[in-house]
Coordinates of C-alpha atoms and ligand atoms in Angstrom, one line a residue:
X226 CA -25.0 1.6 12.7
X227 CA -23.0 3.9 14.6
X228 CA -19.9 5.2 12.7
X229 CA -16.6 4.0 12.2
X230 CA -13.9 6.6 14.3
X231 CA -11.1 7.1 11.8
X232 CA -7.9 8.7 12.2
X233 CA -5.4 9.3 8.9
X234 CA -2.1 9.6 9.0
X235 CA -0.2 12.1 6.9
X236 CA -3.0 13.6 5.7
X237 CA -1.0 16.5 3.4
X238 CA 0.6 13.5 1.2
X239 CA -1.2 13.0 -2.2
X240 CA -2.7 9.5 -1.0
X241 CA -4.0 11.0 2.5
X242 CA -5.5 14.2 0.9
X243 CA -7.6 11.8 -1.1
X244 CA -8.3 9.6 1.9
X245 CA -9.1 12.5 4.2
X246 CA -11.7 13.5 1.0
X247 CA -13.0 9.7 0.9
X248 CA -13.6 9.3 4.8
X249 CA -15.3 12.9 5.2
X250 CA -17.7 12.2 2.5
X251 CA -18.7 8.7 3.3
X252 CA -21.4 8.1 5.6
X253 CA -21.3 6.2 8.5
X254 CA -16.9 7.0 8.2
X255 CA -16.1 9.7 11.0
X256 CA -12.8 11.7 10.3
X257 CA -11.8 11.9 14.3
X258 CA -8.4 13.4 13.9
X259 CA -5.5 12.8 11.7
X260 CA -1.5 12.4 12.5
X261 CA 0.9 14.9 10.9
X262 CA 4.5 15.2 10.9
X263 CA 3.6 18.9 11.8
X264 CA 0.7 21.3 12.8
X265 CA 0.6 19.8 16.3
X266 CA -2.3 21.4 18.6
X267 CA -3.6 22.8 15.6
X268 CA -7.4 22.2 13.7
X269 CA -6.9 20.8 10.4
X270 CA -9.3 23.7 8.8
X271 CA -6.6 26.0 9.6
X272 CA -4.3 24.0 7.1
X273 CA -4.2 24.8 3.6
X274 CA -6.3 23.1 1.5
X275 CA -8.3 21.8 4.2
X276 CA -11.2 24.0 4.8
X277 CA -14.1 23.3 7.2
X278 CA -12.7 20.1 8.4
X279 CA -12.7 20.6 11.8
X280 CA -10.6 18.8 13.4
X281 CA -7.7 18.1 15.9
X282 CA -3.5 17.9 14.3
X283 CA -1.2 15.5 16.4
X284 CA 2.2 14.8 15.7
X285 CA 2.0 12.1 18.3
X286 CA 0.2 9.2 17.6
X287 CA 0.3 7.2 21.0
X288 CA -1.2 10.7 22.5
X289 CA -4.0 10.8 19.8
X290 CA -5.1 7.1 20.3
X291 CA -5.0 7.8 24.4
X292 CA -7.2 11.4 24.1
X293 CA -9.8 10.2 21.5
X294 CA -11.8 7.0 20.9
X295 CA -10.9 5.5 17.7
X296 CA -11.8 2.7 15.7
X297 CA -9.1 2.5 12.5
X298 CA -5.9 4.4 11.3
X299 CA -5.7 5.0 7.7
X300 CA -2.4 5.1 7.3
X301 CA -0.5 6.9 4.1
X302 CA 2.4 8.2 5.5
X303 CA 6.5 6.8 4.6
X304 CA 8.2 3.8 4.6
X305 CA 10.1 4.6 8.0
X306 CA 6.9 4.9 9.9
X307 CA 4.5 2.4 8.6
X308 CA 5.5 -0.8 10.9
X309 CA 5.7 1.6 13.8
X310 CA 2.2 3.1 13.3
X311 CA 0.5 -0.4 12.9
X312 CA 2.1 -1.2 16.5
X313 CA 1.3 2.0 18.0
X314 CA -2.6 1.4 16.6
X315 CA -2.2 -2.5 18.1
X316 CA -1.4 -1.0 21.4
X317 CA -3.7 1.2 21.8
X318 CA -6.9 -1.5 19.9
X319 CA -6.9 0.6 17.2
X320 CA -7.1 -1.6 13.6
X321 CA -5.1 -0.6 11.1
X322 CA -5.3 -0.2 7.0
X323 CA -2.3 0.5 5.7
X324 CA -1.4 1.6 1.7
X325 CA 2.3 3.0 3.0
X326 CA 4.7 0.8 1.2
X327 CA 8.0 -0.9 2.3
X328 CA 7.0 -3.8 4.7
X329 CA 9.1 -6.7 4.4
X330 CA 7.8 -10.3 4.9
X331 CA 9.2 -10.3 8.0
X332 CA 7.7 -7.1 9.6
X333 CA 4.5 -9.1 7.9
X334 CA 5.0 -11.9 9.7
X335 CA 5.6 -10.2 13.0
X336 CA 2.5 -8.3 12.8
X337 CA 0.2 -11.0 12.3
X338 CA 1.6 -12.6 15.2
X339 CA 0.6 -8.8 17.4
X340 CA -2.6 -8.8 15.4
X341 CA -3.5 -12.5 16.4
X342 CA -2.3 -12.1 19.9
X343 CA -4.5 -8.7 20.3
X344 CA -7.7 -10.4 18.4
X345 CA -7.5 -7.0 16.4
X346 CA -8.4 -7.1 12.2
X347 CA -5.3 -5.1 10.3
X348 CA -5.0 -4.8 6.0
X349 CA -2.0 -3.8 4.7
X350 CA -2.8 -3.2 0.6
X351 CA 0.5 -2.3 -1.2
X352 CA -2.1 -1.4 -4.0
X353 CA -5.7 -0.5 -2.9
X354 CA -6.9 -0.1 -7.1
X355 CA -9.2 -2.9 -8.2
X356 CA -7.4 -2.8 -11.7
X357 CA -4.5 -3.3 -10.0
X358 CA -5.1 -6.4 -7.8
X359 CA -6.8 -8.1 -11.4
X360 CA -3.4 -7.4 -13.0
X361 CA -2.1 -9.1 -9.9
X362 CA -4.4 -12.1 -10.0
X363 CA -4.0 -12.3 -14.4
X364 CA 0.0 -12.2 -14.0
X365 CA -0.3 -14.8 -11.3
X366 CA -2.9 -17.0 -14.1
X367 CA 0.0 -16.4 -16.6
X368 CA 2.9 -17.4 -14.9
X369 CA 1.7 -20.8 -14.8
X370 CA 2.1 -21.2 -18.6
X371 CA 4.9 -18.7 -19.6
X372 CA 7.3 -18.7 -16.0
X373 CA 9.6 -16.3 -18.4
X374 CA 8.3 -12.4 -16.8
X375 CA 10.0 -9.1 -16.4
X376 CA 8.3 -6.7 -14.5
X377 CA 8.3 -3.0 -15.1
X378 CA 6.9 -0.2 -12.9
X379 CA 6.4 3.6 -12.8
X380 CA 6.0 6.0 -10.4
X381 CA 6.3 9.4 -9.7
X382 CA 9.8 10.9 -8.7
X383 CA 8.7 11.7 -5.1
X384 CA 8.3 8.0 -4.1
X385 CA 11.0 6.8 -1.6
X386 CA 11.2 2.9 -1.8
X387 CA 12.0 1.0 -5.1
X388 CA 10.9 -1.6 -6.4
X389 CA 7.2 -0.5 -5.3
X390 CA 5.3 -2.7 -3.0
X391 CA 2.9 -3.5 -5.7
X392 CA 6.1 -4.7 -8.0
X393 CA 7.1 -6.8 -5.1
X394 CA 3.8 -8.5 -4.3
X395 CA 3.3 -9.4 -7.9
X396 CA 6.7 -11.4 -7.8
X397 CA 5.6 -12.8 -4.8
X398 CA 2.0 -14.2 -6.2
X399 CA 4.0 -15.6 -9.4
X400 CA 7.0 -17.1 -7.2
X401 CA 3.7 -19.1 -5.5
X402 CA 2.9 -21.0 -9.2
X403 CA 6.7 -21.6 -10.8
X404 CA 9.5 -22.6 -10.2
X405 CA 12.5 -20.5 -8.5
X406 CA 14.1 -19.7 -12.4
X407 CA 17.1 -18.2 -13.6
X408 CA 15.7 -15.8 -16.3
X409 CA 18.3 -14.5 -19.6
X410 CA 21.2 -15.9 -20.5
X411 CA 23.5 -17.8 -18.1
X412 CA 26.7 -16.3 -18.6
X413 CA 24.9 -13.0 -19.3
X414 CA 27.0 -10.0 -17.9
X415 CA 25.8 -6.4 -16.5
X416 CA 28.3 -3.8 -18.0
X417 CA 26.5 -1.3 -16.1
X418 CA 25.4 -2.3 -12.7
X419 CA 21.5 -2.3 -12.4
X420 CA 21.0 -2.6 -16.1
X421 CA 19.1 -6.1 -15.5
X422 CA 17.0 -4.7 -12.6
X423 CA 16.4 -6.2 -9.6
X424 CA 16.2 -9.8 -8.8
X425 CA 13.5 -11.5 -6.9
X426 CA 13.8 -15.2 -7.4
X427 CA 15.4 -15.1 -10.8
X428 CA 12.3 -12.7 -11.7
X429 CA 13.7 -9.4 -12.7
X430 CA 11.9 -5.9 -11.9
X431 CA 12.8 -2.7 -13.1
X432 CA 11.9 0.9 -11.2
X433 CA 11.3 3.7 -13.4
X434 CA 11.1 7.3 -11.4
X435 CA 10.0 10.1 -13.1
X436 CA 7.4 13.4 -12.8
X437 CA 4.5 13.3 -14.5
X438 CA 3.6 9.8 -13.7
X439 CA 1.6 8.4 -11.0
X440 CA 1.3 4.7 -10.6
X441 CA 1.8 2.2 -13.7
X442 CA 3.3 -1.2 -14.0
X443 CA 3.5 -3.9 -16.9
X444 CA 4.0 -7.6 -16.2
X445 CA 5.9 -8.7 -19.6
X446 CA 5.4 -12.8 -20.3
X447 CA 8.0 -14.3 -22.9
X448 CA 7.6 -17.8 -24.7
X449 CA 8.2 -19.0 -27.6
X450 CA 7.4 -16.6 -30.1
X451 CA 5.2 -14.8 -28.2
X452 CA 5.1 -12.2 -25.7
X453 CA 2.2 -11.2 -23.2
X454 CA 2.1 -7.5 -21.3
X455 CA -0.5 -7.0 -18.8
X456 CA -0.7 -3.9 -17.5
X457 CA -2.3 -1.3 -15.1
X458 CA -2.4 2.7 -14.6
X459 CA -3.6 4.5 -12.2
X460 CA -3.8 7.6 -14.0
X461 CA -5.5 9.6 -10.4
X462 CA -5.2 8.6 -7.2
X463 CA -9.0 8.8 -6.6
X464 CA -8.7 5.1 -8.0
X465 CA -7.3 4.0 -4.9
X466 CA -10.0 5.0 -2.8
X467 CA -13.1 2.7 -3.4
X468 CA -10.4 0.3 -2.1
X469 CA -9.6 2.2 1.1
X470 CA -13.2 2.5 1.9
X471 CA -13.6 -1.5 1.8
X472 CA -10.6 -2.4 3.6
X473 CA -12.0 0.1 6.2
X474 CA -15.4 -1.9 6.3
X475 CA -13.6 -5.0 6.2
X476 CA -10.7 -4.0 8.7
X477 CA -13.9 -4.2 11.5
X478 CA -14.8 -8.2 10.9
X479 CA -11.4 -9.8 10.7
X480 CA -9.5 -10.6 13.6
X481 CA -5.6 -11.4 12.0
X482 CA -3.3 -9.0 9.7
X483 CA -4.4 -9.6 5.9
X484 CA -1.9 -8.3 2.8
X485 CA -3.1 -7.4 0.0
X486 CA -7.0 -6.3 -0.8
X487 CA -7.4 -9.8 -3.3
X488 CA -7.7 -11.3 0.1
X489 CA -10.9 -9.3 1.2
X490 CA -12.1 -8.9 -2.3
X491 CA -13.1 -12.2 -2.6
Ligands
NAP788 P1 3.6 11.7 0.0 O1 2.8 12.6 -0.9 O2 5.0 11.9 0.2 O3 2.8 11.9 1.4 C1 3.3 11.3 2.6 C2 2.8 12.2 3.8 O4 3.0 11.6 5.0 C3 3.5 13.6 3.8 O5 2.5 14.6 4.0 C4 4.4 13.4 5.0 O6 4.6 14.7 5.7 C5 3.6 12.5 5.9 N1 4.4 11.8 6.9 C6 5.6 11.3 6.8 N2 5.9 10.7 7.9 C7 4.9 10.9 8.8 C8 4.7 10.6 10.2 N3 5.7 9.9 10.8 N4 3.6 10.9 10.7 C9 2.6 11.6 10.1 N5 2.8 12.0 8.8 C10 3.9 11.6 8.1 O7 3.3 10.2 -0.3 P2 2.1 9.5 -1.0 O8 2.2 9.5 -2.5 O9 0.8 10.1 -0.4 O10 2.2 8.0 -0.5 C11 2.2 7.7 0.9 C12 2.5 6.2 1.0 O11 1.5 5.4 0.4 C13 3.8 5.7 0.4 O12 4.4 4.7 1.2 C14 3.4 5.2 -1.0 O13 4.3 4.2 -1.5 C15 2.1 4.6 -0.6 N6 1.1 4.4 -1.7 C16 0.3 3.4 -1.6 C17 -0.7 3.2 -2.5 C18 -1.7 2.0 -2.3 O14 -2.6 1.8 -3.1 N7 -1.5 1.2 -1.3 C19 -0.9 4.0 -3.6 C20 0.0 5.1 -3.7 C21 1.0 5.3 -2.7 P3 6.1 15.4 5.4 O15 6.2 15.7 3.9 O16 6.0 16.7 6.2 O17 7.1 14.4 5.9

């Protein structure tokens, strides 16, 4: 099998450090280059931290993908830039697998329709952890018997979008199996704004920033005396990569945008 050509984007961050690690130590994976917001022209050994990984820094995606033959982007850069990478990885036939967070369903939408249209495979995963998508999957079992959830995530106090895509696509997957529901009292008042969290189809979510943490969430089930939490930590970001590395393999034998790795997992 000849290997997969792989470039990552923003390969400095905390997720594409680990990624860079996963992709240079796997065989058959091929790191070809990676996509930086700085260090154009430059090797990556000559970056800090990166040692003996030899090769090429661009700043400028669309030049990368025209000088050098590659099969996926790993991207793991920003919120701004995610939707902009996938289409600059479309244009060129590049396939995409994308953890950066802060798609809507709309810029989902509007990439399947480029993905289709090109015949190209794309996964975006708002949470590439195993542990993760079964919390996913349970809340979405749950739901079905106690519609009453409040969802709580955790991150560290560098991330830039709240609530986190993870938080986002587990109100999704429970807004699939109930009923669009008003949740607390109906004349309940906030006498501070944002004290009730955010509202996604009556469901409420609440964003809790702070150092020291890495990626947590609880999915909190009420009924009648009774209450069910099911929750995940990632306590290292290693436990995202097992997940990269499929969506990778499975990014080469799907021909349409997939979200969320539940999708390929099964
Ligand atoms: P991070 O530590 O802030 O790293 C982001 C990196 O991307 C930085 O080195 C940044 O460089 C670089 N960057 C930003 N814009 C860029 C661009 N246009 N081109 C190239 N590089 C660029 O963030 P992180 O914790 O690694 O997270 C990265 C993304 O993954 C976020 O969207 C986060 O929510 C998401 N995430 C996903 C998962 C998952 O399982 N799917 C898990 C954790 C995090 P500068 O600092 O120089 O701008």
């Amino acid at each position: 099998m000849n290997n997969i050509k792989i470039v990552v984007a923003g390969p400095r961050g905390n997720m594409g450090k680990e990624a860079v690690n996963m992709v240079t130590n796997t065989e058959n994976f091929q790191l070809v280059a990676v996509v930086d917001s700085r260090h154009e022209g430059k090797s990556l050994s000559e970056v800090e931290g990166f040692h003996g990984i030899d090769v090429p820094v661009f700043t400028n995606m669309q030049k990368c993908f025209e000088e050098l033959d590659v099969d996926v982007l790993i991207d793991l850069t920003a919120p701004a830039f995610g939707k902009k990478h996938m289409e600059t990885a479309f244009l060129n036939g590049v396939r995409p697998v994308v953890g950066t967070t802060g798609f809507t369903e709309a810029d989902i939408t509007e990439l399947r329709t480029i993905a289709e249209d090109k015949g190209l495979g794309a996964i975006i995963a708002p949470n590439f952890a195993i542990g993760a998508i079964l919390m996913m999957k349970f809340s979405q079992m749950a739901a079905k018997y106690l519609p009453n959830v409040e969802i709580i995530e955790r991150h560290h106090d560098r991330k830039l979008d709240a609530p986190s895509g993870t938080a986002v696509k587990t109100a999704q997957l429970i807004a699939e199996v109930r009923e669009q529901k008003l949740q607390g009292h109906p004349n309940e008042t906030e006498e501070l704004e944002g004290a009730r969290g955010a509202n996604f189809e009556g469901m409420r979510i609440h964003s809790v920033r702070l150092p020291g943490l890495v990626a947590h969430q609880e999915v909190i089930f009420g009924g009648i005396g009774q209450t069910l939490t099911i929750r995940h930590d990632s306590i290292d970001r290693t436990s995202f990569m097992p997940g990269v590395k499929l969506a990778v393999e499975s990014v080469l034998k799907i021909d349409t945008l997939v979200y969320g790795l539940e999708h390929i997992i099964e």
